[in-house]
XYZ file of C-alpha atoms in Angstrom:
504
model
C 118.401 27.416 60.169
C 114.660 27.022 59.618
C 111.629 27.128 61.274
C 111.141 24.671 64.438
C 109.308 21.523 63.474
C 105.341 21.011 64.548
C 106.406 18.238 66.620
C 108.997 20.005 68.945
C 107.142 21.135 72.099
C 107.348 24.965 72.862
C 107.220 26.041 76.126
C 105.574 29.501 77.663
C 106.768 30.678 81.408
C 104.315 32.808 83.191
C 100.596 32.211 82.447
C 99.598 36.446 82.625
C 97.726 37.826 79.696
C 101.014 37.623 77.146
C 102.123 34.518 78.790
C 98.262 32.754 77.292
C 98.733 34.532 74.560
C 101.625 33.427 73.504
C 100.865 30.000 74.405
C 97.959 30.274 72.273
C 99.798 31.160 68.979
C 102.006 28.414 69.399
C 99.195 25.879 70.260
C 97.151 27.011 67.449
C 99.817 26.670 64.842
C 100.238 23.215 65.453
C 103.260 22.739 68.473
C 102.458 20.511 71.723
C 103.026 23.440 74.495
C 103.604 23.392 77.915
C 102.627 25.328 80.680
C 104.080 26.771 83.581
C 103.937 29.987 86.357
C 105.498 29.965 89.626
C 102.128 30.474 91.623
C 100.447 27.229 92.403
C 97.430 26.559 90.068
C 98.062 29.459 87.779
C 99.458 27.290 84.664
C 95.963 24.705 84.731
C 93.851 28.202 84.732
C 95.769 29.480 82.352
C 95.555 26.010 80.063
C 91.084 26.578 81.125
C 91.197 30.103 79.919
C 92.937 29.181 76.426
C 90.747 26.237 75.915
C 87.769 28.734 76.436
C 89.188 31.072 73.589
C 89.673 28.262 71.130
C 85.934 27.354 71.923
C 85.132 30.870 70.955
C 87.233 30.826 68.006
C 84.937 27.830 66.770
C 81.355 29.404 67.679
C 83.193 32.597 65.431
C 84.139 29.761 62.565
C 87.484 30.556 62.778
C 88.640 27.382 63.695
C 87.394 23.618 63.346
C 85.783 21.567 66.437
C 88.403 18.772 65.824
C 91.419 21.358 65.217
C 90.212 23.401 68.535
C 89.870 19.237 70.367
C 93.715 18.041 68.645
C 95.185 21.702 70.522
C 93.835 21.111 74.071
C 95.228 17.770 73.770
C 98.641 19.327 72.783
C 98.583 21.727 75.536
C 99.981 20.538 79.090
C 100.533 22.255 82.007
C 103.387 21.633 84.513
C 104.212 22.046 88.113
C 107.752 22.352 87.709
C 110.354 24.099 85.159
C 112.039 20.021 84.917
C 108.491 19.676 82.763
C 110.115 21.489 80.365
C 113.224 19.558 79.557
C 112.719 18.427 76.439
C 111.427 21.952 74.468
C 112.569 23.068 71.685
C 111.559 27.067 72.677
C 110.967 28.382 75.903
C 109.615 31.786 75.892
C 109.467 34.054 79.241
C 106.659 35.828 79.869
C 107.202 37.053 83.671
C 107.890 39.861 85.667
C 109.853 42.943 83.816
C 112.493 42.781 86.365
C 116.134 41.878 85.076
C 117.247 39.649 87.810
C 113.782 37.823 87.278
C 114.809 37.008 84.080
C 118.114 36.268 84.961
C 117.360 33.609 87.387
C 114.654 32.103 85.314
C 117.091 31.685 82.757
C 119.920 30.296 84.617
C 117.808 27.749 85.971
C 116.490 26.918 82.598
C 119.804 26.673 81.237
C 120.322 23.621 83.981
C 117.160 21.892 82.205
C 116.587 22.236 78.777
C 119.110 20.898 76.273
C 122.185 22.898 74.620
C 120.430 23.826 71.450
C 117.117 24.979 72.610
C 116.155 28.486 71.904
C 115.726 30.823 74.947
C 113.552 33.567 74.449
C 111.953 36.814 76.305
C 108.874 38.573 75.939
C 110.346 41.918 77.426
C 109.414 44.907 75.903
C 111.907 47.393 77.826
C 114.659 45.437 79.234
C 117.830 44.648 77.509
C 118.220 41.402 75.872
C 121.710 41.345 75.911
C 121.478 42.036 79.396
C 118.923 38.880 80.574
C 121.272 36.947 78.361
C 124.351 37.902 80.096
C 123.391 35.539 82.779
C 123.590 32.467 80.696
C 126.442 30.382 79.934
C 125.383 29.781 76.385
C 123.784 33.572 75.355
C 123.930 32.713 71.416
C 121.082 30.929 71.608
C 119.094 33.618 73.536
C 116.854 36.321 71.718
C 114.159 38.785 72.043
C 110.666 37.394 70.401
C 108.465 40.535 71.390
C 104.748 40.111 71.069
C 102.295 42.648 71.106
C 98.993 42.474 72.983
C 96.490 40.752 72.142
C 99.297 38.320 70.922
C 96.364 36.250 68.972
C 95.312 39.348 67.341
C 98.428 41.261 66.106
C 100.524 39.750 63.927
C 103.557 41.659 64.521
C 107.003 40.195 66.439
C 110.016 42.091 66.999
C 112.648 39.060 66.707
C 115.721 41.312 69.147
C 119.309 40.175 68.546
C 121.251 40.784 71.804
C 125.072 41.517 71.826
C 125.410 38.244 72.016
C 122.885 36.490 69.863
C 124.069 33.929 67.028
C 122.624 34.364 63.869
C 121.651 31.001 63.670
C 119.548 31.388 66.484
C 117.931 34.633 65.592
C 116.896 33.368 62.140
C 115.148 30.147 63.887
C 113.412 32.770 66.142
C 112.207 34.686 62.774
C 111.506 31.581 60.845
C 109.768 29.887 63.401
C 107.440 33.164 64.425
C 106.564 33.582 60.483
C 105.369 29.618 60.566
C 102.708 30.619 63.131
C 101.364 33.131 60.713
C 103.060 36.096 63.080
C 104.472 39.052 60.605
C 108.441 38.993 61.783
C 110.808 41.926 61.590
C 114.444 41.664 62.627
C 115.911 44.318 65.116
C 118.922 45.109 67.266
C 118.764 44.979 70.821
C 118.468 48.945 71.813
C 116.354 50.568 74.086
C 112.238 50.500 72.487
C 113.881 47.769 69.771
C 111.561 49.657 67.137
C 107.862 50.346 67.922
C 108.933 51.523 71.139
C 111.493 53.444 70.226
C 110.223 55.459 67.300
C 106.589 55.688 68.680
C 107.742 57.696 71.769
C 107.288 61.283 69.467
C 103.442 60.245 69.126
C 102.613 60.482 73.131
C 105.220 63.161 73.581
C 104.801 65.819 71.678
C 100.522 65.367 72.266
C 101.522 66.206 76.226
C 104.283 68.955 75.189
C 101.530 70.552 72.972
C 98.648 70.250 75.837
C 101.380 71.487 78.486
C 102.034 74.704 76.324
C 98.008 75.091 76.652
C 98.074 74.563 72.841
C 94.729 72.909 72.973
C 93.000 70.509 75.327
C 93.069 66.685 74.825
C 89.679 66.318 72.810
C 91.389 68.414 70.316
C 94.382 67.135 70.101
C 93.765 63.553 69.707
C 90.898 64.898 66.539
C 93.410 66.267 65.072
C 95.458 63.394 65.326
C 92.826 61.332 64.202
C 90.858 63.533 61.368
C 93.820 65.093 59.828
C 97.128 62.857 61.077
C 94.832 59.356 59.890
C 95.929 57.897 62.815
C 94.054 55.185 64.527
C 93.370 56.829 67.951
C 94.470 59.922 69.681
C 97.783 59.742 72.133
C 95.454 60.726 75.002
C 92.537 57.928 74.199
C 95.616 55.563 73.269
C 97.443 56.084 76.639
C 94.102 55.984 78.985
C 93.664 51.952 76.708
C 97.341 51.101 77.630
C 97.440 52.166 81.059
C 99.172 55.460 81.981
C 100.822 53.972 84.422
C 102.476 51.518 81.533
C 102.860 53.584 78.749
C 105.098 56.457 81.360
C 107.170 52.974 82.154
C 108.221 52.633 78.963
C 108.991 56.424 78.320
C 110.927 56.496 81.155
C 112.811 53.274 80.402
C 113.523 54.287 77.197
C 114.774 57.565 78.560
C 117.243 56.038 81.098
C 118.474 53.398 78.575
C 119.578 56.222 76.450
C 121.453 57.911 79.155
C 118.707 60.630 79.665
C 118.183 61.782 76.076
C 116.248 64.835 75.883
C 114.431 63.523 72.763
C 113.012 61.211 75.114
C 112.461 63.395 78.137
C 108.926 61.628 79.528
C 106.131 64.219 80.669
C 105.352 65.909 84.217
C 101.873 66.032 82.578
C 101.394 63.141 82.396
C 103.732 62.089 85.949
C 100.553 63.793 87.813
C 98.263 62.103 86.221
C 99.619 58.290 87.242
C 100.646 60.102 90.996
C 97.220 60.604 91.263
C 96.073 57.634 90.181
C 94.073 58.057 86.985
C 95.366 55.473 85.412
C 93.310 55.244 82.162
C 90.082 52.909 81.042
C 91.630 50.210 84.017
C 91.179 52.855 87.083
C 87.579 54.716 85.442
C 89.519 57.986 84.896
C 93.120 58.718 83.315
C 93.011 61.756 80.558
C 89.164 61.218 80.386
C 86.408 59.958 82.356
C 85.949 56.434 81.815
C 83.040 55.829 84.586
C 79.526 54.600 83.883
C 77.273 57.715 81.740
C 80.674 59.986 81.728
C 80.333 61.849 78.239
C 83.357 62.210 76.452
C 84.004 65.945 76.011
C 84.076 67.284 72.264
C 87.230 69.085 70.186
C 87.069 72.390 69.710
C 85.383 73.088 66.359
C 85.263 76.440 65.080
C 81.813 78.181 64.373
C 81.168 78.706 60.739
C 82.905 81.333 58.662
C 82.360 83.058 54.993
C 84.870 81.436 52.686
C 87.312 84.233 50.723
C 86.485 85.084 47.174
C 89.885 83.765 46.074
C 93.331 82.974 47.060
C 96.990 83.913 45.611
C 99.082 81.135 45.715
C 102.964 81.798 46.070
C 104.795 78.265 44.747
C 103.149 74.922 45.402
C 102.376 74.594 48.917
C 104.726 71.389 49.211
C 103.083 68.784 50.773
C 99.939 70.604 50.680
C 100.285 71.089 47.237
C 96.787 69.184 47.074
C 95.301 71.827 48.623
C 94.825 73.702 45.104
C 92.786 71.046 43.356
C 90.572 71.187 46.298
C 90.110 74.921 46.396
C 89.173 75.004 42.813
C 87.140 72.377 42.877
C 84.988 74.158 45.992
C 84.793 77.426 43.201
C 87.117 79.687 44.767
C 89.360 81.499 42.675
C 93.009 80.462 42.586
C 95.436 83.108 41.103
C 98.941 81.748 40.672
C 102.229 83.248 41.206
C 105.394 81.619 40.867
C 108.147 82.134 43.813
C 111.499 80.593 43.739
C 110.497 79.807 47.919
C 106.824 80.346 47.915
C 104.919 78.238 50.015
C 101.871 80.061 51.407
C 98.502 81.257 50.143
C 97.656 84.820 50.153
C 94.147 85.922 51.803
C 91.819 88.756 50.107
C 92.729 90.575 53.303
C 96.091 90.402 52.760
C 96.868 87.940 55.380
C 99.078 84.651 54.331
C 98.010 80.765 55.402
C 101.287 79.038 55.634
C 101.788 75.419 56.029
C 103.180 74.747 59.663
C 106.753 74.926 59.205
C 107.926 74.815 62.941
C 107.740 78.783 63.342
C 105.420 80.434 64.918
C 102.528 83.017 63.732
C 104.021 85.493 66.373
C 107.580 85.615 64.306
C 105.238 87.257 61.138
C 102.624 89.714 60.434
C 99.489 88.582 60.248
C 99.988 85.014 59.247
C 97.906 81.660 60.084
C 99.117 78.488 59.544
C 97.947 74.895 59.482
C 98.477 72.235 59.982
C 99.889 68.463 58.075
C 97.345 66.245 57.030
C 97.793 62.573 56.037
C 95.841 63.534 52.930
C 94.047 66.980 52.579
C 90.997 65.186 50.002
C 90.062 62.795 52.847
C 90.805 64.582 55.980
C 87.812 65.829 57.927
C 89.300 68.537 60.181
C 92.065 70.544 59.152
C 94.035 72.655 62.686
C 94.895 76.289 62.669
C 97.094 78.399 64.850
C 97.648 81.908 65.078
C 99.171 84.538 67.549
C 97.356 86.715 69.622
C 98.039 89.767 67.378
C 96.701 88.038 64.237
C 94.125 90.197 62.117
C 90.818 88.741 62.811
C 89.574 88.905 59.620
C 92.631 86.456 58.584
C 91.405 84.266 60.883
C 87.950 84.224 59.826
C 89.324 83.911 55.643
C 91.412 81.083 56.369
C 88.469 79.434 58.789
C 86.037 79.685 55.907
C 88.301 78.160 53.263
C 88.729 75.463 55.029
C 85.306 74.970 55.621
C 84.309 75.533 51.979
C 86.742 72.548 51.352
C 84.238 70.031 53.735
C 86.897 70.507 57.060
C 86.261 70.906 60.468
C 88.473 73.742 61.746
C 90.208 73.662 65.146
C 92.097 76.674 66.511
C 94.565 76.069 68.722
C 97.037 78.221 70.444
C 100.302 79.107 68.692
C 102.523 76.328 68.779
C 105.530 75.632 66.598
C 105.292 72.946 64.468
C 101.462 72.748 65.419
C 100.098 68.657 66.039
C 100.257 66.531 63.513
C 103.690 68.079 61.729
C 105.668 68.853 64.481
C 104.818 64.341 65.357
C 105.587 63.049 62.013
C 108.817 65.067 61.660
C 110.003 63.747 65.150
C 109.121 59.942 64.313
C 110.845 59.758 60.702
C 114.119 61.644 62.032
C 113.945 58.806 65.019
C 113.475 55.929 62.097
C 115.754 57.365 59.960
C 118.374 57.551 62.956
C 117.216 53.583 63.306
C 118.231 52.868 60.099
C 121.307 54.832 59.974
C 122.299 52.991 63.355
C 121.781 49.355 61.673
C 118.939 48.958 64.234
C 116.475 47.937 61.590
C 115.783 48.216 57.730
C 114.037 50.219 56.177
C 111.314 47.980 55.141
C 111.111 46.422 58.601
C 110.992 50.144 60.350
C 108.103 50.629 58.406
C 106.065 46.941 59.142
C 106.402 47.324 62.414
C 104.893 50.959 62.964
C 101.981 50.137 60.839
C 101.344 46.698 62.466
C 102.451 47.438 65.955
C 100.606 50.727 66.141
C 98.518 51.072 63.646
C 99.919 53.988 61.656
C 98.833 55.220 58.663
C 102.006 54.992 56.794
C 105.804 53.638 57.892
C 107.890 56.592 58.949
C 110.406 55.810 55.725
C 106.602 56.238 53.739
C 106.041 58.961 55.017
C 109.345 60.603 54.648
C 109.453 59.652 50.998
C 106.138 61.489 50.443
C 106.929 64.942 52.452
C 110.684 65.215 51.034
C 113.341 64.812 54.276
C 113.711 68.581 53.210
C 110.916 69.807 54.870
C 110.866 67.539 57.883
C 114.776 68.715 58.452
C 113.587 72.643 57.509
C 110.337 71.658 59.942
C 112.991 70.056 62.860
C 115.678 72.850 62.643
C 113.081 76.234 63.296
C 112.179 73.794 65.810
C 114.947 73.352 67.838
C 116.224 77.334 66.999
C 112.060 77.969 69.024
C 113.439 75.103 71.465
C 116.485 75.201 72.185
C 117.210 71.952 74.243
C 118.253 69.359 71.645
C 115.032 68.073 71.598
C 113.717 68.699 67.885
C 117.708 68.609 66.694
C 117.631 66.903 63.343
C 120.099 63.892 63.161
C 122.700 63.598 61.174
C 120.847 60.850 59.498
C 117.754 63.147 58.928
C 120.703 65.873 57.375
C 122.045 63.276 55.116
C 119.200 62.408 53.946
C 117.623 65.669 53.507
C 120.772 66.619 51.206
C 120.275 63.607 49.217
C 116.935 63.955 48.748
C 117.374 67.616 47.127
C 120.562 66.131 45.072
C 118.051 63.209 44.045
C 120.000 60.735 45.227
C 116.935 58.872 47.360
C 118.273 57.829 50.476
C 122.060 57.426 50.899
């Protein structure tokens, strides 16, 4: 089944920020759409608001005076759902309460025609379950925009329980003819961005709960040497704390309490009290009028060693070498069946975090993952309390001889940016394993729904699922709580990778 024709009208229910946004995609690629919200007067604001953003949109040349003049004359709103009887697609864009979109739907289903496609916007309820109220569910399915829905291109096209094929691939043909970048998923709790993203908020709060550094520092390190976009603290005060703990916590429930899912008391406190993010003028930072945003810890300047030894070749900070050369320290090699660790002058050892912790080991220092060691510009080190000094300082001043920042932070396993990744490509590989997604798709929608740097299949490709299992497992043996458990589709895969098999 292909792509709904230009000519068929879509429909867009609820006129809120996705609702116009939604609309506006639909407009813009060329459908006649209609308008409607429950509150009086809401769907004719709505249709003023849109027709301001298409004038925008031609003052920014990104759209023609007589395309922008043909799409308000396409879009209509209505006082009634009857108005919509003769739409090909009706997409919900309402409250996120189930029997909400239960009713709407019913009462749609007395309107529209047999064969039009049903659709909801929901990002955390189940689609099976909003379809369950309908006396024809094969023809209902997720279409999941993300906000600004003119902006991003992604769509998470959710197959309920119930969903026929036919349907869904209308639903994916129809969102890739308005230029939107389609992935197919199965209808489980998150579908995929929210799902596999939760590990990129949680284990920032589990890290600043353990006072393992304060939020400034965290989301630079996330930033400088994880190359993501933003930092989970900065990201979470934009989205709304109050939102972003919804989803965690629906996500949690839907999974029967998980603990891999577990959402934060941290962060609990901070929406009980109201600071709320960028919306209320204070969530993890101050957002108000002159606040200055406070700065990471950076640490003061150190003398760089004279040379290093390295045992083996660092794995995925095997980079690291090139680099130290090329800043004219001396690198003296020495091959180890499991060496993975530099040796200081002092005799202390910088280790790539590994999900230990420095107190397990004499006089070690580790640090942390980096996207990519050439381009990142801060580079985090832990250590334990008993930790020679003078290691500390050597393994400061190397990094700094190699153009880094350096942030110490306190001596958590698995450190920032490892300790994240590992967590998010055992979730996507889980995904896959569970027929939730592809491969391909996992990885489209993290980069376009959230900006990261890299899919989480990428990214496990690069690191070798044996380290992010070996990272996962002396994570959980710290942690106990089935939290950082590897899944048996991270084990699988681990043992195929070191067979060199690729992924089974």
């Amino acid at each position: 089944m292909t792509a709904l024709d230009l000519s068929s009208p879509v429909a867009v229910v609820g006129t809120g920020t996705m609702g116009q946004g939604i609309a506006q995609v639909a407009l813009v690629a060329g459908h006649p759409v209609r308008l409607y919200d429950a509150a009086a007067g809401r769907a004719r604001q709505a249709a003023d608001a849109i027709g301001a953003r298409l004038d925008r949109l031609v003052e920014k040349e990104r759209l023609t005076a007589a395309d922008r003049d043909a799409a308000r004359a396409r879009l209509r709103p209505v006082d009634a759902l009857t108005g919509l009887a003769d739409c090909a697609l009706v997409v919900e864009a309402v409250l996120e309460r189930l029997d909400v979109k239960q009713e709407l739907m019913r009462a749609l289903e007395d309107i529209v025609s047999d064969d039009c496609l049903l659709a909801t916007n929901t990002s955390s309820l189940s689609v099976t379950a909003i379809g369950g109220a309908l006396r024809l569910p094969g023809r209902f399915v997720g279409l999941h925009f993300f906000n600004p829905a003119p902006l991003l291109p992604l769509v998470e096209v959710v197959s309920g329980f119930a969903t026929d094929v036919t349907y869904a691939t209308r639903a994916y043909e129809t969102a890739r003819a308005w230029g939107r970048t389609p992935v197919a998923c199965a209808d489980t709790p998150g579908f995929i961005v929210n799902r596999i993203a939760r590990p990129f908020y949680a284990e920032a709060f589990a890290v600043y709960e353990a006072q393992g550094a304060d939020p400034a520092t965290i989301d630079a390190i996330l930033r400088e040497s994880g190359g993501f976009r933003m930092g989970a603290f900065e990201l979470t005060d934009l989205i709304g704390q109050d939102v972003n703990e919804s989803v965690t916590h629906s996500v949690w429930r839907s999974f029967f309490q998980d603990v891999r899912f577990t959402p934060s008391l941290a962060q609990r406190r901070l929406v009980e009290s109201g600071r709320l993010g960028r919306k209320s003028g204070r969530g993890w930072y101050d957002h108000s009028g002159g606040a200055e945003r406070p700065e990471p810890h950076t640490a003061e300047p150190a003398e760089p060693p004279a040379y290093v030894v390295a045992e083996g070749d660092l794995g995925p900070a095997s980079e690291l070498l090139a680099l130290i050369r090329e800043a004219g320290i001396e690198v003296r090699e020495e091959a180890e069946d499991n060496g993975t660790r530099l040796i200081l002058p002092g005799g202390g050892q910088l280790v790539l975090a590994d999900g230990q912790t420095s107190v397990e080991f004499r006089d070690v220092v580790y640090f942390d993952l980096a996207l990519d060691y050439r381009t990142a510009t801060r580079v985090a080190l832990s250590h334990a309390r008993n930790t020679s000094p003078g290691t500390v300082a050597e393994a400061t001043g190397l990094f700094q001889a190699l153009g880094k920042k350096v942030s110490v932070i306190g001596d958590v396993p698995g450190m920032i940016v490892a300790r994240t990744v590992a967590r998010i490509i055992d979730l996507a590989l889980e995904a896959v394993a569970k027929g939730v997604a592809t491969e391909d798709d996992i990885d489209t929608a993290m980069r376009l729904g959230v900006n990261y740097p890299l899919g989480p299949l990428e990214w496990s490709r690069r690191l070798g699922g044996g380290w992010v299992c070996s990272v996962l497992d002396n994570l959980h043996e710290c942690e106990p709580s089935g939290r950082y458990a590897p899944s048996l589709a991270l084990y699988r895969h681990a043992y195929a990778s070191d067979k060199g098999e690729g992924t089974p």
